[in-house]
Structure formats: C-alpha cells, structure tokens
XYZ file of C-alpha atoms in Angstrom:
550
model
C -0.021 -0.027 0.025
C 1.246 3.671 -0.587
C 1.866 5.448 2.703
C 3.152 8.638 1.656
C 2.925 10.849 -1.708
C 5.286 13.972 -1.871
C 4.849 16.254 -4.890
C 7.190 19.436 -5.692
C 7.080 21.646 -8.641
C 4.619 19.676 -10.482
C 1.836 21.096 -12.592
C -0.152 23.444 -9.997
C 1.389 21.820 -7.101
C 4.306 23.756 -5.606
C 5.093 21.528 -2.472
C 2.792 19.018 -0.816
C 3.111 15.874 1.119
C 0.129 13.589 2.090
C -0.224 10.461 4.163
C -2.613 7.660 3.166
C -3.753 5.082 5.532
C -5.423 1.727 5.107
C -9.088 1.267 4.036
C -11.093 3.551 1.788
C -9.493 7.000 1.076
C -11.808 9.384 -0.587
C -10.516 12.399 -2.739
C -12.877 14.874 -3.638
C -12.809 18.441 -5.084
C -14.300 20.813 -7.718
C -13.579 20.087 -11.526
C -10.316 21.493 -12.412
C -9.024 21.690 -8.912
C -6.224 19.424 -9.655
C -7.395 15.906 -8.678
C -5.773 14.600 -12.192
C -2.597 16.025 -11.099
C -2.427 13.452 -8.242
C -3.161 10.837 -10.827
C -0.194 12.115 -13.325
C 2.136 12.238 -10.288
C 1.088 8.629 -9.335
C 1.819 7.722 -13.257
C 5.241 8.864 -13.104
C 6.039 6.759 -10.083
C 4.764 3.844 -12.148
C 6.716 4.391 -15.129
C 5.116 6.772 -17.310
C 7.499 8.992 -19.413
C 7.977 12.390 -17.988
C 7.068 15.670 -19.856
C 8.820 19.071 -19.133
C 5.523 20.724 -20.076
C 4.133 19.207 -16.712
C 6.678 20.977 -14.683
C 5.463 24.195 -12.640
C 8.780 26.059 -12.797
C 11.080 24.817 -15.612
C 13.980 26.361 -13.956
C 13.600 24.065 -11.146
C 13.724 20.223 -10.280
C 10.459 18.589 -10.088
C 10.202 15.667 -7.551
C 7.591 13.111 -6.875
C 8.155 10.398 -4.235
C 6.034 7.541 -3.185
C 6.394 5.460 0.010
C 5.043 1.998 -0.400
C 4.571 -0.747 2.575
C 5.008 -4.145 0.711
C 5.979 -6.329 3.461
C 2.931 -8.639 2.650
C 3.167 -8.502 -0.915
C 5.758 -11.287 -1.609
C 7.767 -9.159 -4.039
C 11.108 -10.327 -3.107
C 11.753 -12.462 -6.278
C 10.251 -9.764 -8.438
C 12.884 -7.188 -7.173
C 15.607 -9.673 -7.605
C 14.450 -10.540 -11.265
C 14.493 -6.723 -12.015
C 17.864 -6.307 -10.161
C 16.354 -4.150 -7.434
C 17.240 -3.805 -3.668
C 14.231 -5.078 -1.761
C 12.762 -2.999 1.275
C 9.873 -3.789 3.157
C 9.225 -0.172 3.068
C 9.944 1.089 -0.455
C 10.646 4.538 -1.653
C 10.141 5.330 -5.249
C 11.284 8.709 -6.745
C 11.118 10.445 -10.067
C 13.008 13.520 -10.669
C 12.407 15.950 -13.723
C 15.626 18.342 -14.241
C 15.453 21.779 -15.468
C 16.808 20.535 -18.833
C 14.098 17.977 -19.414
C 16.359 15.210 -18.349
C 14.261 12.435 -16.312
C 15.757 10.202 -13.540
C 14.161 7.352 -11.562
C 15.182 5.711 -8.256
C 14.029 2.678 -6.300
C 15.210 2.846 -2.630
C 17.741 5.454 -3.780
C 19.272 3.308 -6.367
C 18.783 4.606 -10.052
C 16.674 2.610 -12.183
C 15.453 2.494 -15.887
C 11.854 3.063 -16.539
C 11.332 -0.596 -17.620
C 12.319 -1.761 -14.014
C 9.621 0.788 -12.589
C 6.914 -0.580 -15.160
C 7.560 -4.002 -13.937
C 6.790 -3.150 -10.594
C 3.873 -0.929 -11.306
C 1.192 -3.671 -11.694
C 1.881 -5.018 -8.042
C 1.844 -1.416 -6.348
C -1.004 0.463 -7.695
C -3.887 -0.333 -10.039
C -5.628 2.735 -11.353
C -8.863 2.507 -13.248
C -11.155 5.133 -15.020
C -14.242 5.036 -16.904
C -12.235 5.858 -20.052
C -9.570 3.473 -19.318
C -11.000 -0.118 -19.440
C -8.424 -1.922 -21.727
C -7.514 -4.292 -18.906
C -10.999 -5.483 -18.453
C -11.325 -6.629 -22.058
C -7.894 -8.243 -22.394
C -7.979 -11.962 -22.205
C -4.973 -12.407 -19.967
C -6.656 -10.260 -17.330
C -9.990 -12.318 -17.858
C -8.088 -15.510 -17.455
C -6.297 -14.097 -14.463
C -9.662 -13.783 -12.578
C -10.712 -17.154 -13.556
C -7.503 -18.436 -12.245
C -7.863 -16.513 -8.812
C -11.371 -18.087 -8.263
C -10.088 -21.750 -9.370
C -7.285 -21.644 -7.035
C -4.790 -22.044 -9.729
C -1.776 -20.440 -8.259
C 0.228 -23.468 -7.603
C -0.670 -25.157 -10.936
C 0.235 -21.883 -12.791
C 3.727 -21.928 -11.077
C 4.273 -25.716 -12.171
C 2.923 -24.885 -15.728
C 5.217 -21.745 -16.166
C 8.337 -23.622 -15.211
C 7.380 -26.352 -17.903
C 6.606 -23.702 -20.325
C 10.106 -21.968 -19.918
C 11.624 -25.405 -20.243
C 9.660 -26.328 -23.325
C 10.675 -22.745 -24.782
C 14.245 -23.215 -24.056
C 14.468 -26.593 -25.363
C 12.516 -25.336 -28.575
C 15.059 -22.557 -28.969
C 17.962 -24.862 -28.716
C 16.448 -26.987 -31.202
C 15.863 -24.436 -33.618
C 19.519 -23.105 -33.346
C 20.884 -26.828 -33.701
C 18.723 -27.218 -36.940
C 20.007 -24.002 -38.241
C 23.558 -25.038 -37.353
C 23.006 -28.242 -39.123
C 21.606 -26.878 -42.244
C 24.473 -24.527 -42.483
C 27.028 -27.320 -41.533
C 25.266 -29.796 -43.801
C 26.183 -27.392 -46.896
C 29.949 -27.827 -46.057
C 29.750 -31.394 -44.972
C 30.596 -32.906 -48.201
C 33.474 -30.635 -48.898
C 34.829 -30.903 -45.391
C 34.627 -34.692 -45.574
C 36.388 -34.769 -48.961
C 39.393 -32.706 -47.743
C 39.509 -34.786 -44.415
C 39.436 -38.080 -46.481
C 42.188 -36.782 -48.775
C 44.610 -35.782 -46.100
C 43.769 -39.211 -44.175
C 44.489 -41.277 -47.270
C 48.024 -39.335 -47.354
C 48.759 -41.222 -43.901
C 50.586 -37.834 -42.894
C 51.736 -39.004 -39.375
C 53.896 -41.905 -40.951
C 55.607 -39.444 -43.230
C 58.776 -37.717 -42.773
C 59.249 -35.321 -45.757
C 63.117 -34.906 -45.233
C 63.715 -38.629 -45.462
C 61.425 -39.010 -48.402
C 63.201 -36.414 -50.337
C 66.434 -37.834 -49.587
C 65.518 -41.184 -50.665
C 64.270 -39.860 -54.026
C 67.403 -37.776 -54.623
C 69.451 -41.166 -53.974
C 67.022 -43.309 -56.185
C 66.776 -40.567 -58.876
C 70.791 -40.260 -59.128
C 71.705 -43.864 -58.295
C 74.149 -44.440 -61.272
C 75.920 -41.072 -60.802
C 76.267 -41.907 -57.203
C 77.589 -45.534 -58.108
C 80.197 -44.228 -60.508
C 81.523 -41.234 -58.262
C 81.786 -43.731 -55.445
C 83.589 -46.249 -57.385
C 85.991 -43.380 -58.740
C 86.465 -42.469 -54.854
C 87.259 -46.032 -53.995
C 89.467 -46.201 -56.720
C 91.443 -42.978 -55.710
C 91.871 -44.203 -52.224
C 92.808 -47.990 -52.791
C 94.504 -48.087 -56.175
C 97.520 -50.136 -55.988
C 100.321 -47.473 -56.647
C 98.560 -44.324 -57.005
C 95.888 -44.753 -54.394
C 95.857 -42.247 -51.691
C 96.131 -45.051 -49.007
C 99.145 -46.639 -50.436
C 100.756 -43.251 -50.829
C 99.992 -42.238 -47.415
C 101.094 -45.901 -46.128
C 104.590 -45.298 -47.824
C 104.844 -41.969 -46.356
C 104.201 -43.418 -42.918
C 106.684 -46.175 -43.521
C 109.549 -43.380 -44.403
C 108.617 -41.448 -41.225
C 108.644 -44.705 -39.245
C 112.567 -45.065 -39.717
C 113.168 -41.603 -38.334
C 110.425 -41.141 -35.509
C 112.847 -42.261 -32.884
C 115.132 -39.586 -33.608
C 112.725 -36.754 -33.144
C 109.604 -35.854 -31.139
C 108.295 -33.766 -34.067
C 108.581 -36.624 -36.473
C 106.959 -38.857 -34.434
C 104.023 -36.516 -33.974
C 103.944 -36.471 -37.965
C 104.020 -40.360 -37.949
C 101.003 -40.501 -35.174
C 98.967 -37.973 -37.168
C 99.455 -39.587 -40.610
C 98.641 -42.976 -38.976
C 95.206 -41.526 -37.690
C 94.686 -40.281 -41.244
C 95.386 -43.657 -42.578
C 92.875 -45.458 -40.130
C 90.449 -42.930 -41.118
C 90.868 -43.222 -44.899
C 90.611 -46.970 -44.537
C 87.370 -46.553 -42.832
C 86.102 -44.322 -45.340
C 87.028 -46.480 -48.084
C 85.189 -49.616 -46.628
C 82.075 -47.555 -46.195
C 82.034 -46.176 -49.622
C 82.558 -49.433 -50.901
C 79.656 -50.773 -48.857
C 77.628 -47.714 -50.046
C 78.338 -48.423 -53.631
C 77.133 -51.961 -53.109
C 73.923 -51.078 -51.668
C 72.917 -48.241 -54.205
C 71.351 -49.625 -57.009
C 68.506 -48.410 -59.756
C 65.107 -49.381 -58.282
C 62.577 -47.701 -60.665
C 59.507 -49.088 -58.591
C 60.585 -47.745 -55.371
C 61.561 -44.360 -56.975
C 58.104 -44.361 -58.490
C 56.491 -44.919 -54.975
C 58.627 -42.235 -53.262
C 57.869 -39.776 -55.915
C 54.219 -40.414 -55.748
C 54.078 -39.690 -52.119
C 56.109 -36.663 -52.197
C 53.819 -35.089 -55.236
C 50.924 -35.818 -53.066
C 52.405 -34.116 -50.128
C 53.338 -31.286 -52.290
C 49.816 -30.809 -53.957
C 48.358 -30.864 -50.306
C 50.850 -28.333 -48.947
C 50.039 -26.265 -52.152
C 46.086 -26.595 -51.712
C 46.188 -25.698 -47.946
C 48.899 -22.941 -48.409
C 51.106 -24.480 -45.933
C 54.751 -25.635 -45.921
C 54.988 -28.680 -43.624
C 53.553 -32.006 -42.731
C 52.855 -30.914 -39.318
C 50.605 -27.874 -40.419
C 48.658 -30.616 -42.594
C 48.002 -32.800 -39.711
C 46.716 -29.790 -37.912
C 44.312 -28.863 -40.649
C 43.510 -32.764 -40.638
C 42.439 -32.559 -36.921
C 40.270 -29.566 -37.366
C 38.509 -31.063 -40.635
C 37.731 -34.331 -38.312
C 36.197 -32.115 -35.666
C 34.110 -30.273 -38.011
C 32.806 -33.449 -39.580
C 32.171 -35.065 -36.251
C 30.280 -32.091 -34.812
C 28.274 -32.038 -37.886
C 27.614 -35.742 -37.955
C 27.091 -35.587 -34.113
C 24.161 -32.890 -34.543
C 21.655 -35.378 -35.540
C 22.203 -37.152 -32.313
C 21.884 -33.855 -30.340
C 18.715 -33.134 -32.185
C 17.251 -36.543 -31.602
C 18.060 -35.992 -27.829
C 16.369 -32.818 -27.641
C 13.195 -33.854 -29.700
C 13.041 -36.553 -26.879
C 13.219 -34.184 -24.136
C 11.040 -31.705 -25.710
C 8.219 -34.640 -26.135
C 8.455 -35.618 -22.536
C 8.187 -31.889 -21.350
C 5.393 -31.243 -23.894
C 3.476 -34.043 -22.466
C 3.925 -32.628 -18.989
C 2.936 -29.226 -19.834
C -0.097 -30.563 -21.571
C -1.377 -32.567 -18.622
C -0.876 -29.399 -16.355
C -2.650 -27.316 -19.006
C -5.486 -29.849 -18.905
C -5.619 -29.412 -15.083
C -5.830 -25.588 -15.453
C -8.532 -26.084 -17.904
C -10.726 -28.305 -15.805
C -10.365 -26.051 -12.862
C -11.446 -22.951 -14.916
C -14.395 -24.702 -16.241
C -15.446 -25.399 -12.579
C -14.670 -21.797 -11.476
C -16.421 -20.128 -14.437
C -20.110 -20.742 -13.377
C -19.139 -19.142 -9.793
C -17.626 -16.302 -11.509
C -20.604 -15.741 -13.777
C -23.000 -15.855 -10.642
C -20.984 -13.575 -8.494
C -20.382 -10.967 -11.390
C -24.424 -10.884 -12.378
C -25.166 -10.720 -8.605
C -22.821 -7.942 -7.994
C -24.033 -6.113 -11.190
C -27.978 -6.616 -10.346
C -27.697 -3.738 -7.658
C -25.572 -1.453 -9.813
C -28.351 -0.830 -12.295
C -27.806 -3.651 -14.498
C -30.406 -6.244 -13.343
C -30.217 -8.115 -16.655
C -26.447 -8.414 -17.091
C -25.586 -11.784 -18.260
C -22.067 -13.139 -19.220
C -20.840 -16.175 -21.390
C -17.210 -17.391 -21.010
C -16.239 -19.500 -23.842
C -12.949 -21.473 -23.046
C -11.546 -23.596 -25.681
C -8.598 -25.693 -24.980
C -5.933 -26.166 -27.877
C -2.266 -27.456 -27.972
C -0.776 -23.993 -28.490
C 1.291 -23.165 -25.595
C 0.820 -19.812 -23.841
C 2.154 -18.302 -20.981
C -0.818 -19.518 -18.839
C -1.867 -22.509 -20.505
C -3.276 -23.794 -23.761
C -6.910 -22.124 -23.388
C -8.409 -19.417 -25.503
C -10.950 -17.273 -23.797
C -13.703 -15.242 -25.102
C -15.861 -13.197 -22.873
C -19.223 -12.411 -24.225
C -21.728 -10.009 -22.473
C -25.422 -8.557 -22.934
C -26.930 -5.972 -20.667
C -30.479 -6.502 -21.829
C -32.944 -9.207 -22.057
C -33.564 -10.410 -25.534
C -30.511 -9.110 -27.093
C -27.855 -11.368 -28.331
C -24.518 -11.958 -26.617
C -21.370 -10.144 -27.970
C -17.907 -9.411 -27.404
C -17.654 -7.306 -23.939
C -15.441 -4.779 -25.666
C -18.026 -4.237 -28.420
C -21.227 -4.323 -26.625
C -20.532 -2.894 -23.416
C -20.921 1.121 -22.986
C -18.457 3.097 -20.881
C -20.790 3.243 -17.806
C -21.409 -0.283 -17.941
C -17.832 -1.124 -18.451
C -16.817 0.846 -15.474
C -19.385 -1.281 -13.225
C -18.308 -4.473 -14.806
C -14.537 -3.565 -13.733
C -15.851 -2.643 -10.228
C -17.772 -6.139 -10.039
C -14.684 -8.001 -11.486
C -12.257 -6.274 -8.610
C -14.820 -6.670 -5.824
C -15.049 -10.630 -6.727
C -11.236 -10.618 -7.379
C -10.402 -8.950 -3.903
C -12.229 -12.189 -2.157
C -9.478 -14.501 -3.736
C -6.427 -12.469 -4.217
C -4.290 -10.035 -2.523
C -4.676 -6.922 -4.763
C -2.457 -3.887 -4.818
C -3.695 -0.358 -3.977
C -6.550 0.303 -6.254
C -7.373 4.011 -7.492
C -10.946 4.543 -8.936
C -10.988 7.755 -11.009
C -14.557 8.812 -11.195
C -15.765 5.255 -12.441
C -18.855 6.404 -10.712
C -19.447 8.935 -13.490
C -23.354 8.857 -14.720
C -24.502 6.796 -11.665
C -26.847 8.233 -8.971
C -29.457 7.252 -6.132
C -29.540 3.942 -4.962
C -26.766 2.477 -7.568
C -24.474 5.151 -6.008
C -25.221 3.680 -2.773
C -24.652 0.009 -4.041
C -21.411 1.046 -5.483
C -20.138 2.811 -2.366
C -21.041 -0.482 -0.331
C -18.932 -2.470 -2.694
C -15.750 -0.313 -2.486
C -16.183 -0.194 1.273
C -16.262 -3.979 1.669
C -13.374 -4.156 -0.939
C -11.538 -1.580 1.256
C -11.441 -3.834 4.380
C -9.255 -6.292 2.352
C -6.981 -3.576 0.488
C -6.342 -0.136 0.263
C -8.819 1.761 -1.962
C -8.597 5.469 -3.236
C -11.715 6.754 -4.882
C -11.785 10.087 -6.636
C -15.567 10.859 -6.805
C -18.372 13.421 -7.207
C -20.930 11.350 -5.298
C -21.788 12.016 -1.847
C -22.735 8.382 -1.232
C -19.537 7.260 -2.062
C -17.613 9.896 -0.425
C -19.475 9.044 3.020
C -18.371 5.642 2.825
C -14.669 6.630 3.504
C -12.395 5.952 6.158
C -10.420 8.927 5.388
C -11.245 11.850 3.260
C -8.759 14.333 1.258
C -9.973 17.564 -0.300
C -8.206 18.759 -3.412
C -8.676 22.697 -3.878
C -6.979 25.616 -5.538
C -5.859 28.892 -4.041
C -4.692 31.929 -5.749
C -1.762 33.812 -3.807
C 0.180 36.647 -5.165
C -1.335 36.171 -8.559
C -0.357 32.484 -8.615
C -2.668 29.710 -8.627
C -1.543 26.367 -6.701
C -3.354 23.206 -5.946
C -3.327 22.029 -2.283
C -4.567 18.947 -0.503
C -6.258 18.832 2.788
C -7.178 15.730 5.146
C -10.541 16.392 6.592
C -11.662 16.075 9.863
C -15.083 15.033 10.691
C -16.771 18.468 10.951
C -15.148 19.262 7.576
C -16.257 16.189 6.080
C -19.871 16.962 6.997
C -19.612 20.421 5.185
C -17.520 18.815 2.112
C -20.513 16.332 1.694
C -22.971 18.890 2.141
C -21.575 20.954 -0.624
C -21.536 17.936 -2.759
C -25.272 17.568 -2.146
C -26.469 21.031 -2.475
C -23.537 23.238 -3.828
C -21.630 25.878 -1.948
C -24.533 27.507 -0.131
C -24.668 24.732 2.549
C -28.481 24.596 3.875
C -29.383 22.940 7.082
C -31.035 20.116 5.266
C -27.948 19.539 3.360
C -25.950 19.398 6.595
C -28.579 16.964 8.083
C -28.312 14.824 4.810
C -24.637 14.682 5.085
C -24.493 13.758 8.771
C -27.117 10.939 7.856
C -25.021 9.610 5.020
C -21.810 9.657 7.487
C -23.463 7.917 9.903
C-alpha cells in the first residue's frame, strides 16, 4: 500500500506531502481543482515517461516521491528478477531536471523506466471510466478465473514447464539451423579430411622422403662417383691410402730421432685409419645403391601428393597439414553428431510437452469449474448496480498451442439487456457499463487474491441514487481487504470513506496553486453537504450529510 506521496514543482502543485492509510480513502474537489494532477504524479512513479511541460517552474527540479509498504506483498523475487534492492518500506522517486532529463530511483538506487514498469502492476492499479483496456484483455480475464479456481500452484508448475519447453525449442531451432548450415559444407569438409587421411601424414617424414628420392633418382651417378673415390683411395700404386702408407713407412724409420717426426707419424697414422674406414664405407654404400624404378616411383608419388596438399592448404610442413586434418575431423564429427543431439532434444521436448499438456489440462478443468461461480458472482454484483439483466458467457477453448498461462483461449461475451444477443464485451458494453463491470470484477477478485492499492478515478460517472449507494457499499467492502482510493463526485461514495482528502486551488500573489487537505469529521460534513447541495450549504444538506456519514 502507498503510505506517503510527496510532490514538488509539478503542474499546479508547489510542494505538498500527504499521508495515506489503510481502508477507503476518498478524494474530492471541484472540477479543475487538480485531482488529475495526483493521478499524473502517481503515473510518474509507475514508469510513465516524463514531460517537461508538466513542470510548474521549468527552472527548478520537479520531484515526485512515493513510500510503499510492501511487506505482505511477497515481491522479493520480483525485485531480484529486476535487479532491485528489496526493502519492506520501499521508496520510489522520479525527478525531472530543468533541462528536461528524467531520473528514477528505487530505494535510492538509479533504475530504468522498464524496471519501474515491471513493479507498477504490483503496487497501484488505476482505473477510470475511460481506461478499461485491462477488463477486455484475455490475459486479465483469465487471471480472474484462475484466482477463483485457485490455480496459483498449478500456474507456477506450468510456467516452469513452459519456460523449459521454450528453452528446448530455442535450442532445437539453433541446432537445426547449425545443421542446415554445416550440411552445406559437410561434403567438402569430408572430402578434404579423407584426402588428408589417405595421405597417412603421421607416418610421413618429408626430409627422409626427399633424401631417398634424390638417392634413387641419381643412383648411377652416385655409384660411379663412389667407385671413382674407392679407386682414388685404394689404387695399388697411386691410391691415396697406398701413398699415405708409404709416407708413414718413411717417417717410421726416423721417428725415434725426433719428437716432431713422431708426432707427424702419429697424425698420418690416424689419417690412414680414417681413410681405411672411409674406403670400406664407400665400398659398402656403392654395393647398396642400385637403381630401383618401382621404389623411385612410389617415393615420388608420396612426395607429389604431399606437395599438392601443401599447395592446396597453403602450408609448408607435414605438421601443419596434420593440424588441418584434425580441425576438419572435428568439423565433420560435430556435423555428424548434430543428428544425435537433435534426436535427444526432440525426446526431451516430447516429454516436457506432454507434462505441460497435462498441467494445462488440469488448469482447463479447474477453470471450467470456476467459470459458473464467477458468472454468478458478477451477475449478482451487477444487479444492484443498475444492470439487473446483465449476463455473461465464458467460452473457454482448449488447444495445443502453448501460452504463458496454459493452452486455453478465452472469449468473454456479454449482454446488458433481455432479448439482445451476446457479443464480445469490448464491443457491446457502454462506458458506464464497462466501469461497473470493472468494479464488479475487482470486487470479486478481492475475495480471492491479494490486490495492490486500487485507485478508482470517477468510475461512478453517470451513476446516482440507489446505484451509487450500492457502488459505495462494494467499495467499502473491498477496502476491508485492501487499500482503496476513490476520486469521486458522489456524496454517497464520499460518505463511505475511512479517510477524506480534499483537493482545492488557491490564488496567492497572482499565482494559482493546488493544495490537499485531510478533512476532520466536521469538515467532511461540510464537504459532503456541498456535494449534495452546492456551495451555499443548507441545514437540510448538513443533516443529509450527517445521515450519510452515520
């Protein structure tokens, strides 16, 4: 409930602060006194866009602040969902700065208008004869039926299932799009992958292959050169080995005479040993090397395959090709694995869908049971409000299309007169009828659900006499279960209030300003007497006002 409303520099209001209490608060005042200004200020608190033209003095800051007691509203989760700090005594403030910029705060934390708008339906519900969109909306009508049906727990279960179904459906759509896109590349990626796999890259050593190819491709030249080397080393008289051995023999005769000569002998001996090893290895290599056209062909094929793959993928090593092969394998496997993922999600979706359908069917059945009760209560409530022949028809149709509140479609048909056909509520009900229907619905709803503060803005327009008394009775009964504010011109309704606020204008220093005043008992008698008989209050009007108040 709202406990305090403070308004500064807004429209005709310079600076006011008013306290609100539980029960029924009546707001009265002459036409143009500024009652609509209070509604405008409340609208700012509930997230309406600010307008600099509504500021009294554009050179100063405009501030509207509301204090709300929400301890019994169970709004902790709502605050958390909207990233707001929860306080049992919550303060909402709107500021319009001189430049026209608007700011909003919840418990002194800056917030976006969308966050205020998310809170609004749980704090204050404003109704007027000209604003009846809520009553004709299917979601609101279903909310009323669900309140009577006691569907709160079922709706929570269904919403969890609905969100899960929605999430799975979104994942499925994303996977199917991914598959569609990946399938177009699958054949090409598979071809590239198979091509690299067939090359058996992990068993290839490019350097060894290239050396083997050069050896086989030049076998005769190598054999001839090695034979020549062997000849140069081992020729009987002119070979390097024979010459070196002769030199060693000569040095051997004199090595004992000189340390230097002995060193020469040692070094030459080492050279001879090395030359002998080289001669043996050259001879062995020459024997091993022989022309092998078939092996040469195989090695050349492997190398050409390798060179083509490197050129195709613009790389220069086998390692890089192996990395590309692994990436292609991942892509191919991912694409092929999508079918399995899709199949699993389809199974999950089917299970969740069946569960949600069962819950929706339970909701439907309980709604069917509640509709006759709601129909009877509405018609009984409207009877004394000047609509004795008002009749309703609720057409509840189950489908398999999932909505946020089940699978039902609802159409509310209405007729106010005997002999006239039923028609959609928004088409056949007049403004006066719609306001009374709205009051009846809220009155019924208040019996089954914790409602926010309701503000009725002159919904009693066009009503008088006994109907006004009955309307006042309904508001009074409602106010025992909730906070209710009623802006009214009817003395019958004004007299039912627990509290009474008068809105009036006053001229001071050639400036008109709107003021609010909380009336005491004597002041209420005068105010209601003026509502009955005009400004010139008669004794009869005073007596009548006292009678109404009693």
